PDB file of C-alpha atoms in Angstrom:
ATOM      1  CA  MET O   7      47.753  85.869  55.522  1.00  0.00           C
ATOM      2  CA  SER O   8      46.654  87.228  52.452  1.00  0.00           C
ATOM      3  CA  LYS O   9      46.574  85.160  48.556  1.00  0.00           C
ATOM      4  CA  VAL O  10      47.574  88.126  46.821  1.00  0.00           C
ATOM      5  CA  SER O  11      50.938  88.705  45.717  1.00  0.00           C
ATOM      6  CA  VAL O  12      53.404  91.369  43.614  1.00  0.00           C
ATOM      7  CA  SER O  13      53.728  90.359  40.300  1.00  0.00           C
ATOM      8  CA  SER O  14      55.105  93.265  38.591  1.00  0.00           C
ATOM      9  CA  THR O  15      55.235  97.234  39.977  1.00  0.00           C
ATOM     10  CA  TYR O  16      56.529 100.262  38.187  1.00  0.00           C
ATOM     11  CA  THR O  17      57.021 103.693  39.598  1.00  0.00           C
ATOM     12  CA  ILE O  18      56.529 106.769  36.893  1.00  0.00           C
ATOM     13  CA  GLY O  19      57.125 109.934  38.943  1.00  0.00           C
ATOM     14  CA  GLU O  20      53.771 111.324  37.890  1.00  0.00           C
ATOM     15  CA  SER O  21      50.187 111.605  38.967  1.00  0.00           C
ATOM     16  CA  ILE O  22      48.125 108.611  37.454  1.00  0.00           C
ATOM     17  CA  SER O  23      44.393 109.475  36.842  1.00  0.00           C
ATOM     18  CA  SER O  24      43.530 106.258  34.913  1.00  0.00           C
ATOM     19  CA  LEU O  25      44.157 102.846  33.859  1.00  0.00           C
ATOM     20  CA  ASP O  26      42.920 100.704  31.604  1.00  0.00           C
ATOM     21  CA  ILE O  27      44.238  97.621  30.202  1.00  0.00           C
ATOM     22  CA  SER O  28      43.644  95.374  27.189  1.00  0.00           C
ATOM     23  CA  GLN O  29      44.763  91.882  25.384  1.00  0.00           C
ATOM     24  CA  GLU O  30      48.281  93.651  24.486  1.00  0.00           C
ATOM     25  CA  TYR O  31      48.561  96.775  25.888  1.00  0.00           C
ATOM     26  CA  THR O  32      48.516  98.388  29.288  1.00  0.00           C
ATOM     27  CA  ALA O  33      47.817 102.685  29.636  1.00  0.00           C
ATOM     28  CA  ALA O  34      48.157 104.647  32.495  1.00  0.00           C
ATOM     29  CA  GLY O  35      46.627 108.470  32.019  1.00  0.00           C
ATOM     30  CA  LEU O  36      49.452 111.304  34.131  1.00  0.00           C
ATOM     31  CA  LEU O  37      48.889 114.738  34.864  1.00  0.00           C
ATOM     32  CA  ASP O  38      51.944 115.890  33.294  1.00  0.00           C
ATOM     33  CA  GLU O  39      49.839 115.358  29.892  1.00  0.00           C
ATOM     34  CA  THR O  40      51.380 112.126  28.497  1.00  0.00           C
ATOM     35  CA  VAL O  41      50.053 108.612  28.646  1.00  0.00           C
ATOM     36  CA  ALA O  42      52.455 105.870  29.732  1.00  0.00           C
ATOM     37  CA  LEU O  43      51.553 103.013  27.233  1.00  0.00           C
ATOM     38  CA  TRP O  44      53.242  99.208  27.892  1.00  0.00           C
ATOM     39  CA  LYS O  45      53.194  96.769  25.327  1.00  0.00           C
ATOM     40  CA  ASP O  46      53.487  92.925  27.233  1.00  0.00           C
ATOM     41  CA  LYS O  47      53.862  93.376  30.493  1.00  0.00           C
ATOM     42  CA  VAL O  48      54.761  96.286  33.352  1.00  0.00           C
ATOM     43  CA  SER O  49      57.988  96.223  34.447  1.00  0.00           C
ATOM     44  CA  LYS O  50      60.933  98.406  35.500  1.00  0.00           C
ATOM     45  CA  GLU O  51      62.754  96.600  32.518  1.00  0.00           C
ATOM     46  CA  ASN O  52      60.096  97.614  30.439  1.00  0.00           C
ATOM     47  CA  GLU O  53      59.866 101.439  29.716  1.00  0.00           C
ATOM     48  CA  PRO O  54      56.575 103.050  28.600  1.00  0.00           C
ATOM     49  CA  GLN O  55      55.818 104.448  25.226  1.00  0.00           C
ATOM     50  CA  ARG O  56      54.472 108.144  25.662  1.00  0.00           C
ATOM     51  CA  LEU O  57      51.883 109.221  24.010  1.00  0.00           C
ATOM     52  CA  GLU O  58      51.498 113.073  24.261  1.00  0.00           C
ATOM     53  CA  GLY O  59      49.903 116.450  22.519  1.00  0.00           C
ATOM     54  CA  HIS O  60      47.338 116.633  25.450  1.00  0.00           C
ATOM     55  CA  PHE O  61      46.874 119.201  27.504  1.00  0.00           C
ATOM     56  CA  LEU O  62      46.241 120.352  31.235  1.00  0.00           C
ATOM     57  CA  GLY O  63      46.553 116.425  32.600  1.00  0.00           C
ATOM     58  CA  ILE O  64      44.594 113.930  31.599  1.00  0.00           C
ATOM     59  CA  VAL O  65      41.172 112.786  33.091  1.00  0.00           C
ATOM     60  CA  ASP O  66      40.191 109.416  31.720  1.00  0.00           C
ATOM     61  CA  ILE O  67      41.100 106.466  28.836  1.00  0.00           C
ATOM     62  CA  LYS O  68      40.032 104.022  27.366  1.00  0.00           C
ATOM     63  CA  PHE O  69      41.209 100.824  24.834  1.00  0.00           C
ATOM     64  CA  SER O  70      38.515 100.446  22.574  1.00  0.00           C
ATOM     65  CA  ASN O  71      37.234  96.733  22.538  1.00  0.00           C
ATOM     66  CA  ASN O  72      39.370  95.248  19.909  1.00  0.00           C
ATOM     67  CA  GLY O  73      41.965  97.427  21.747  1.00  0.00           C
ATOM     68  CA  GLU O  74      43.261  98.899  18.690  1.00  0.00           C
ATOM     69  CA  LEU O  75      42.866 102.362  19.425  1.00  0.00           C
ATOM     70  CA  LEU O  76      43.158 104.145  22.514  1.00  0.00           C
ATOM     71  CA  ALA O  77      40.894 107.063  23.780  1.00  0.00           C
ATOM     72  CA  VAL O  78      42.193 109.968  25.846  1.00  0.00           C
ATOM     73  CA  SER O  79      40.162 112.437  27.279  1.00  0.00           C
ATOM     74  CA  SER O  80      42.194 115.613  28.691  1.00  0.00           C
ATOM     75  CA  LEU O  81      41.173 118.480  30.671  1.00  0.00           C
ATOM     76  CA  ASP O  82      41.552 121.088  27.723  1.00  0.00           C
ATOM     77  CA  SER O  83      38.038 119.277  26.896  1.00  0.00           C
ATOM     78  CA  VAL O  84      39.303 117.731  23.948  1.00  0.00           C
ATOM     79  CA  ILE O  85      39.650 113.425  23.041  1.00  0.00           C
ATOM     80  CA  ARG O  86      42.102 112.316  21.043  1.00  0.00           C
ATOM     81  CA  ILE O  87      42.143 108.891  19.671  1.00  0.00           C
ATOM     82  CA  TRP O  88      45.761 107.088  18.975  1.00  0.00           C
ATOM     83  CA  ASP O  89      46.073 104.213  16.394  1.00  0.00           C
ATOM     84  CA  LEU O  90      48.175 101.983  18.269  1.00  0.00           C
ATOM     85  CA  LYS O  91      49.307 100.179  15.177  1.00  0.00           C
ATOM     86  CA  LYS O  92      50.114 102.682  13.405  1.00  0.00           C
ATOM     87  CA  SER O  93      51.551 104.240  16.700  1.00  0.00           C
ATOM     88  CA  ILE O  94      49.668 107.704  15.386  1.00  0.00           C
ATOM     89  CA  LYS O  95      47.036 110.028  16.848  1.00  0.00           C
ATOM     90  CA  SER O  96      44.689 109.775  14.150  1.00  0.00           C
ATOM     91  CA  LYS O  97      41.357 111.586  15.531  1.00  0.00           C
ATOM     92  CA  GLU O  98      40.413 114.709  17.582  1.00  0.00           C
ATOM     93  CA  ILE O  99      37.267 115.438  19.492  1.00  0.00           C
ATOM     94  CA  ALA O 100      36.314 119.133  20.962  1.00  0.00           C
ATOM     95  CA  CYS O 101      33.595 118.657  23.337  1.00  0.00           C
ATOM     96  CA  ASP O 102      32.001 121.149  25.174  1.00  0.00           C
ATOM     97  CA  GLN O 103      33.697 122.322  29.082  1.00  0.00           C
ATOM     98  CA  MET O 104      34.477 119.842  30.875  1.00  0.00           C
ATOM     99  CA  GLU O 105      31.963 117.693  29.174  1.00  0.00           C
ATOM    100  CA  ASN O 106      34.029 114.572  28.463  1.00  0.00           C
ATOM    101  CA  TRP O 107      35.079 113.607  32.142  1.00  0.00           C
ATOM    102  CA  ASN O 108      34.116 110.355  31.536  1.00  0.00           C
ATOM    103  CA  ILE O 109      34.434 108.249  28.526  1.00  0.00           C
ATOM    104  CA  CYS O 110      34.232 104.691  27.194  1.00  0.00           C
ATOM    105  CA  TRP O 111      33.125 102.737  23.987  1.00  0.00           C
ATOM    106  CA  LEU O 112      30.294 101.401  22.841  1.00  0.00           C
ATOM    107  CA  LYS O 113      30.991  99.580  19.639  1.00  0.00           C
ATOM    108  CA  ASP O 114      32.031 101.612  17.068  1.00  0.00           C
ATOM    109  CA  TYR O 115      30.598 105.004  19.209  1.00  0.00           C
ATOM    110  CA  LEU O 116      32.621 107.029  21.873  1.00  0.00           C
ATOM    111  CA  CYS O 117      30.616 107.667  24.610  1.00  0.00           C
ATOM    112  CA  THR O 118      31.198 110.696  26.740  1.00  0.00           C
ATOM    113  CA  ALA O 119      29.239 112.130  30.207  1.00  0.00           C
ATOM    114  CA  GLY O 120      30.470 115.149  31.912  1.00  0.00           C
ATOM    115  CA  GLU O 121      29.898 118.036  34.361  1.00  0.00           C
ATOM    116  CA  GLY O 122      26.934 119.561  32.520  1.00  0.00           C
ATOM    117  CA  GLY O 123      25.214 116.037  33.449  1.00  0.00           C
ATOM    118  CA  ARG O 124      24.664 114.992  29.764  1.00  0.00           C
ATOM    119  CA  LEU O 125      25.145 111.678  27.734  1.00  0.00           C
ATOM    120  CA  SER O 126      26.577 111.987  24.434  1.00  0.00           C
ATOM    121  CA  MET O 127      27.790 109.520  21.537  1.00  0.00           C
ATOM    122  CA  PHE O 128      29.985 110.460  18.956  1.00  0.00           C
ATOM    123  CA  SER O 129      30.925 108.749  15.743  1.00  0.00           C
ATOM    124  CA  MET O 130      34.196 107.068  14.486  1.00  0.00           C
ATOM    125  CA  ASP O 131      33.335 108.452  11.032  1.00  0.00           C
ATOM    126  CA  GLN O 132      35.169 111.487   9.118  1.00  0.00           C
ATOM    127  CA  ASN O 133      32.521 113.851  10.387  1.00  0.00           C
ATOM    128  CA  GLN O 134      32.876 112.753  13.777  1.00  0.00           C
ATOM    129  CA  GLU O 135      29.108 113.074  14.736  1.00  0.00           C
ATOM    130  CA  GLU O 136      28.103 114.203  18.174  1.00  0.00           C
ATOM    131  CA  ILE O 137      24.570 112.349  18.681  1.00  0.00           C
ATOM    132  CA  PRO O 138      23.276 113.855  22.609  1.00  0.00           C
ATOM    133  CA  VAL O 139      21.227 110.885  24.185  1.00  0.00           C
ATOM    134  CA  PHE O 140      20.069 112.546  27.381  1.00  0.00           C
ATOM    135  CA  SER O 141      20.868 115.266  30.321  1.00  0.00           C
ATOM    136  CA  VAL O 142      20.221 115.626  33.727  1.00  0.00           C
ATOM    137  CA  GLU O 143      19.819 119.220  34.760  1.00  0.00           C
ATOM    138  CA  ASN O 144      21.827 119.807  37.513  1.00  0.00           C
ATOM    139  CA  SER O 145      24.305 116.760  37.687  1.00  0.00           C
ATOM    140  CA  PHE O 146      27.666 115.655  36.787  1.00  0.00           C
ATOM    141  CA  GLY O 147      27.940 112.866  35.196  1.00  0.00           C
ATOM    142  CA  SER O 148      30.154 111.456  37.306  1.00  0.00           C
ATOM    143  CA  ALA O 149      30.946 107.425  35.858  1.00  0.00           C
ATOM    144  CA  ILE O 150      30.375 105.533  32.700  1.00  0.00           C
ATOM    145  CA  THR O 151      30.537 102.459  31.407  1.00  0.00           C
ATOM    146  CA  ALA O 152      28.509 100.411  28.317  1.00  0.00           C
ATOM    147  CA  ASN O 153      28.498  97.009  27.108  1.00  0.00           C
ATOM    148  CA  ASN O 154      27.228  95.900  24.174  1.00  0.00           C
ATOM    149  CA  ALA O 155      23.836  97.077  23.985  1.00  0.00           C
ATOM    150  CA  ASN O 156      23.464  99.655  26.706  1.00  0.00           C
ATOM    151  CA  ILE O 157      25.756 102.433  28.586  1.00  0.00           C
ATOM    152  CA  ALA O 158      25.488 103.383  32.106  1.00  0.00           C
ATOM    153  CA  VAL O 159      25.785 106.605  33.713  1.00  0.00           C
ATOM    154  CA  GLY O 160      26.397 107.363  37.555  1.00  0.00           C
ATOM    155  CA  THR O 161      26.393 110.953  38.204  1.00  0.00           C
ATOM    156  CA  ASP O 162      27.228 113.187  41.151  1.00  0.00           C
ATOM    157  CA  SER O 163      23.637 113.057  42.699  1.00  0.00           C
ATOM    158  CA  GLY O 164      24.404 108.924  43.918  1.00  0.00           C
ATOM    159  CA  SER O 165      21.925 108.334  40.481  1.00  0.00           C
ATOM    160  CA  LEU O 166      22.582 105.516  38.305  1.00  0.00           C
ATOM    161  CA  HIS O 167      21.185 106.080  34.547  1.00  0.00           C
ATOM    162  CA  ILE O 168      21.021 102.763  32.115  1.00  0.00           C
ATOM    163  CA  VAL O 169      20.273 104.023  28.629  1.00  0.00           C
ATOM    164  CA  GLU O 170      18.790 100.901  27.127  1.00  0.00           C
ATOM    165  CA  ASP O 171      20.086 100.686  22.632  1.00  0.00           C
ATOM    166  CA  PRO O 172      21.559 103.808  22.616  1.00  0.00           C
ATOM    167  CA  ILE O 173      21.711 103.771  18.979  1.00  0.00           C
ATOM    168  CA  GLU O 174      18.211 103.466  18.197  1.00  0.00           C
ATOM    169  CA  LYS O 175      15.326 103.492  21.319  1.00  0.00           C
ATOM    170  CA  ARG O 176      17.064 105.490  23.484  1.00  0.00           C
ATOM    171  CA  LYS O 177      14.755 103.993  26.508  1.00  0.00           C
ATOM    172  CA  LEU O 178      16.027 105.751  30.041  1.00  0.00           C
ATOM    173  CA  HIS O 179      16.009 103.768  33.080  1.00  0.00           C
ATOM    174  CA  SER O 180      16.766 105.529  36.607  1.00  0.00           C
ATOM    175  CA  LYS O 181      16.782 105.624  39.939  1.00  0.00           C
ATOM    176  CA  LYS O 182      18.681 106.848  42.843  1.00  0.00           C
ATOM    177  CA  ILE O 183      21.007 104.383  44.868  1.00  0.00           C
ATOM    178  CA  HIS O 184      23.337 105.909  46.282  1.00  0.00           C
ATOM    179  CA  LYS O 185      23.744 108.937  49.357  1.00  0.00           C
ATOM    180  CA  LYS O 186      26.749 110.369  47.289  1.00  0.00           C
ATOM    181  CA  MET O 187      28.649 110.973  43.978  1.00  0.00           C
ATOM    182  CA  VAL O 188      28.979 107.494  42.116  1.00  0.00           C
ATOM    183  CA  ARG O 189      32.149 107.026  41.459  1.00  0.00           C
ATOM    184  CA  SER O 190      32.625 103.670  39.213  1.00  0.00           C
ATOM    185  CA  VAL O 191      29.859 101.765  37.611  1.00  0.00           C
ATOM    186  CA  LYS O 192      30.598  98.391  35.562  1.00  0.00           C
ATOM    187  CA  PHE O 193      27.703  96.026  34.045  1.00  0.00           C
ATOM    188  CA  SER O 194      28.148  91.732  34.979  1.00  0.00           C
ATOM    189  CA  ASN O 195      29.200  89.673  32.029  1.00  0.00           C
ATOM    190  CA  ASP O 196      25.925  88.949  31.314  1.00  0.00           C
ATOM    191  CA  GLY O 197      24.168  92.244  31.218  1.00  0.00           C
ATOM    192  CA  PHE O 198      21.774  92.039  33.950  1.00  0.00           C
ATOM    193  CA  LYS O 199      23.071  93.341  36.629  1.00  0.00           C
ATOM    194  CA  ALA O 200      25.514  96.102  37.795  1.00  0.00           C
ATOM    195  CA  PHE O 201      27.918  97.294  39.967  1.00  0.00           C
ATOM    196  CA  THR O 202      28.340 101.003  41.185  1.00  0.00           C
ATOM    197  CA  SER O 203      30.865 102.490  44.136  1.00  0.00           C
ATOM    198  CA  SER O 204      30.146 105.504  45.985  1.00  0.00           C
ATOM    199  CA  ASP O 205      31.704 108.402  48.145  1.00  0.00           C
ATOM    200  CA  ASP O 206      28.826 107.151  50.865  1.00  0.00           C
ATOM    201  CA  GLY O 207      31.639 103.947  51.472  1.00  0.00           C
ATOM    202  CA  ASP O 208      29.177 101.477  49.983  1.00  0.00           C
ATOM    203  CA  ILE O 209      28.797  99.230  46.404  1.00  0.00           C
ATOM    204  CA  LYS O 210      25.857  98.508  45.036  1.00  0.00           C
ATOM    205  CA  LEU O 211      24.469  95.487  43.083  1.00  0.00           C
ATOM    206  CA  ILE O 212      21.618  95.800  41.085  1.00  0.00           C
ATOM    207  CA  ASP O 213      19.177  94.167  39.236  1.00  0.00           C
ATOM    208  CA  LEU O 214      18.863  95.997  35.829  1.00  0.00           C
ATOM    209  CA  THR O 215      15.653  94.302  34.639  1.00  0.00           C
ATOM    210  CA  LYS O 216      13.571  95.589  38.032  1.00  0.00           C
ATOM    211  CA  MET O 217      16.128  98.302  38.558  1.00  0.00           C
ATOM    212  CA  LYS O 218      16.514  97.766  42.262  1.00  0.00           C
ATOM    213  CA  GLU O 219      19.250  96.770  44.752  1.00  0.00           C
ATOM    214  CA  ILE O 220      20.887  93.291  45.339  1.00  0.00           C
ATOM    215  CA  LYS O 221      23.460  93.419  48.120  1.00  0.00           C
ATOM    216  CA  THR O 222      25.194  96.197  49.222  1.00  0.00           C
ATOM    217  CA  PHE O 223      29.662  95.859  50.501  1.00  0.00           C
ATOM    218  CA  GLN O 224      30.623  98.431  53.065  1.00  0.00           C
ATOM    219  CA  HIS O 225      33.929  99.753  52.850  1.00  0.00           C
ATOM    220  CA  HIS O 226      32.892 102.298  55.013  1.00  0.00           C
ATOM    221  CA  TYR O 227      35.363 104.632  53.249  1.00  0.00           C
ATOM    222  CA  SER O 228      34.458 106.444  49.482  1.00  0.00           C
ATOM    223  CA  VAL O 229      35.020 104.097  46.815  1.00  0.00           C
ATOM    224  CA  ASN O 230      37.276 105.793  43.862  1.00  0.00           C
ATOM    225  CA  SER O 231      37.256 102.630  42.122  1.00  0.00           C
ATOM    226  CA  ILE O 232      35.902  99.060  40.639  1.00  0.00           C
ATOM    227  CA  ASP O 233      36.147  96.380  38.163  1.00  0.00           C
ATOM    228  CA  VAL O 234      34.554  93.120  37.600  1.00  0.00           C
ATOM    229  CA  ASN O 235      36.096  90.241  36.536  1.00  0.00           C
ATOM    230  CA  PRO O 236      35.724  89.347  33.130  1.00  0.00           C
ATOM    231  CA  ILE O 237      35.803  85.840  33.035  1.00  0.00           C
ATOM    232  CA  ASP O 238      34.254  85.359  36.833  1.00  0.00           C
ATOM    233  CA  ASP O 239      32.423  88.334  37.226  1.00  0.00           C
ATOM    234  CA  LYS O 240      31.477  86.855  41.246  1.00  0.00           C
ATOM    235  CA  LEU O 241      34.838  88.492  41.402  1.00  0.00           C
ATOM    236  CA  VAL O 242      34.801  92.190  41.798  1.00  0.00           C
ATOM    237  CA  VAL O 243      37.933  94.611  43.065  1.00  0.00           C
ATOM    238  CA  SER O 244      37.874  97.736  44.556  1.00  0.00           C
ATOM    239  CA  CYS O 245      40.083 100.151  45.945  1.00  0.00           C
ATOM    240  CA  SER O 246      39.163 103.367  48.511  1.00  0.00           C
ATOM    241  CA  SER O 247      40.314 106.411  50.415  1.00  0.00           C
ATOM    242  CA  ASP O 248      40.969 103.971  53.585  1.00  0.00           C
ATOM    243  CA  TYR O 249      44.903 103.171  50.484  1.00  0.00           C
ATOM    244  CA  LYS O 250      42.823  99.285  50.336  1.00  0.00           C
ATOM    245  CA  VAL O 251      42.405  97.192  47.816  1.00  0.00           C
ATOM    246  CA  ARG O 252      39.369  94.459  48.348  1.00  0.00           C
ATOM    247  CA  LEU O 253      38.720  91.461  46.395  1.00  0.00           C
ATOM    248  CA  TRP O 254      34.797  91.099  46.790  1.00  0.00           C
ATOM    249  CA  ASP O 255      33.290  87.467  46.280  1.00  0.00           C
ATOM    250  CA  THR O 256      29.441  88.785  45.184  1.00  0.00           C
ATOM    251  CA  SER O 257      27.651  85.348  46.028  1.00  0.00           C
ATOM    252  CA  SER O 258      28.523  85.129  49.534  1.00  0.00           C
ATOM    253  CA  GLY O 259      28.990  89.283  49.582  1.00  0.00           C
ATOM    254  CA  GLN O 260      32.297  89.084  51.629  1.00  0.00           C
ATOM    255  CA  CYS O 261      35.652  90.820  51.775  1.00  0.00           C
ATOM    256  CA  ILE O 262      37.791  87.502  50.085  1.00  0.00           C
ATOM    257  CA  GLU O 263      41.078  89.616  49.868  1.00  0.00           C
ATOM    258  CA  GLN O 264      42.089  93.107  51.234  1.00  0.00           C
ATOM    259  CA  PHE O 265      45.382  94.290  51.243  1.00  0.00           C
ATOM    260  CA  SER O 266      47.286  97.838  50.705  1.00  0.00           C
ATOM    261  CA  PRO O 267      49.760  98.038  47.772  1.00  0.00           C
ATOM    262  CA  PHE O 268      51.637 101.220  48.507  1.00  0.00           C
ATOM    263  CA  ASP O 269      53.344 102.207  51.838  1.00  0.00           C
ATOM    264  CA  LYS O 270      53.033 106.019  51.687  1.00  0.00           C
ATOM    265  CA  LYS O 271      49.418 106.551  53.780  1.00  0.00           C
ATOM    266  CA  ASP O 272      49.213 110.172  51.980  1.00  0.00           C
ATOM    267  CA  ASP O 273      48.761 108.405  48.910  1.00  0.00           C
ATOM    268  CA  LYS O 274      45.768 107.922  46.642  1.00  0.00           C
ATOM    269  CA  LEU O 275      44.470 105.026  45.073  1.00  0.00           C
ATOM    270  CA  TRP O 276      42.253 106.086  42.205  1.00  0.00           C
ATOM    271  CA  ALA O 277      42.300 103.356  39.727  1.00  0.00           C
ATOM    272  CA  VAL O 278      41.831  99.590  39.827  1.00  0.00           C
ATOM    273  CA  ARG O 279      41.704  96.901  37.107  1.00  0.00           C
ATOM    274  CA  PHE O 280      41.418  93.055  35.942  1.00  0.00           C
ATOM    275  CA  ASN O 281      43.187  92.194  33.119  1.00  0.00           C
ATOM    276  CA  ARG O 282      41.624  90.372  30.198  1.00  0.00           C
ATOM    277  CA  ASP O 283      41.906  87.077  31.952  1.00  0.00           C
ATOM    278  CA  GLY O 284      41.596  87.821  35.466  1.00  0.00           C
ATOM    279  CA  SER O 285      44.548  86.617  36.732  1.00  0.00           C
ATOM    280  CA  LEU O 286      46.408  89.943  37.534  1.00  0.00           C
ATOM    281  CA  ILE O 287      44.636  93.098  39.118  1.00  0.00           C
ATOM    282  CA  GLY O 288      46.214  96.192  38.278  1.00  0.00           C
ATOM    283  CA  VAL O 289      46.296  99.134  40.858  1.00  0.00           C
ATOM    284  CA  CYS O 290      47.585 103.439  40.141  1.00  0.00           C
ATOM    285  CA  SER O 291      48.028 105.733  43.066  1.00  0.00           C
ATOM    286  CA  GLN O 292      47.964 109.367  42.589  1.00  0.00           C
ATOM    287  CA  GLN O 293      51.923 109.872  43.314  1.00  0.00           C
ATOM    288  CA  GLY O 294      52.220 108.352  40.516  1.00  0.00           C
ATOM    289  CA  GLN O 295      53.011 104.293  41.196  1.00  0.00           C
ATOM    290  CA  LEU O 296      51.297 101.101  39.431  1.00  0.00           C
ATOM    291  CA  SER O 297      51.321  97.293  41.126  1.00  0.00           C
ATOM    292  CA  PHE O 298      49.931  93.691  39.489  1.00  0.00           C
ATOM    293  CA  TYR O 299      49.151  91.375  41.803  1.00  0.00           C
ATOM    294  CA  SER O 300      48.145  87.763  41.409  1.00  0.00           C
ATOM    295  CA  ARG O 301      46.469  85.257  43.382  1.00  0.00           C
ATOM    296  CA  ASN O 302      48.339  82.482  44.604  1.00  0.00           C
TER     297      ASN O 302
END
């Protein structure tokens, strides 16, 4: 019997493409060109604020490390930065066409990867200078993440690229990890390992000091999103094309929880996230449902 129970749920009525959670806020990027933003708990009684002014649908959203800014990337190839304390749109960054499909924060820089396989960083000062980091010919930067020192990029060819100290050294380590597109990549809490998920149905645990695979966790279906528990990185959550969310104990390699969050079997699970203290799992769907689960 599953030990997972529903903590809260919300139906927004529009397709949800992306999800992120800060200490204070939860944000869902929608294909109707808006972001739904909740302060405190997501629930039927707590209606979200709508962040507007995006075009052609949202593709990715990310809170800054301190949670005060929200970066929103949309299909019009523009990234918009929201100052959440002031409730204003503070910056707009125009990218080359489809080069902003995936975004993440590295300190005070916003990093982007997209269809052309190029990784760039943008400073958040008045100049918003673009800093090219690397480019992989004929590749699509399909996943991106960062910690305090490095950036990880997955591509449609199944490769993983680690940029060591991208602000100064920009030393690149690369290896083909998967047979198909990398959908999601996350660092372990100590930064020495990375987890990747792919359309080939596998989650990989990679030793970054050797760029060597440690373990494989098999889904048998495309794994659309993964996240690492911020308190205990032996716990990794994933969602896949079989409409299931799985919680993995990476030390044993076993799936310790498995559940289907929504009733509609033709729905797709696009993103799954832990909250900042690791107590809740949030999952969103293509058909506009957002639910949070706690472990009993």
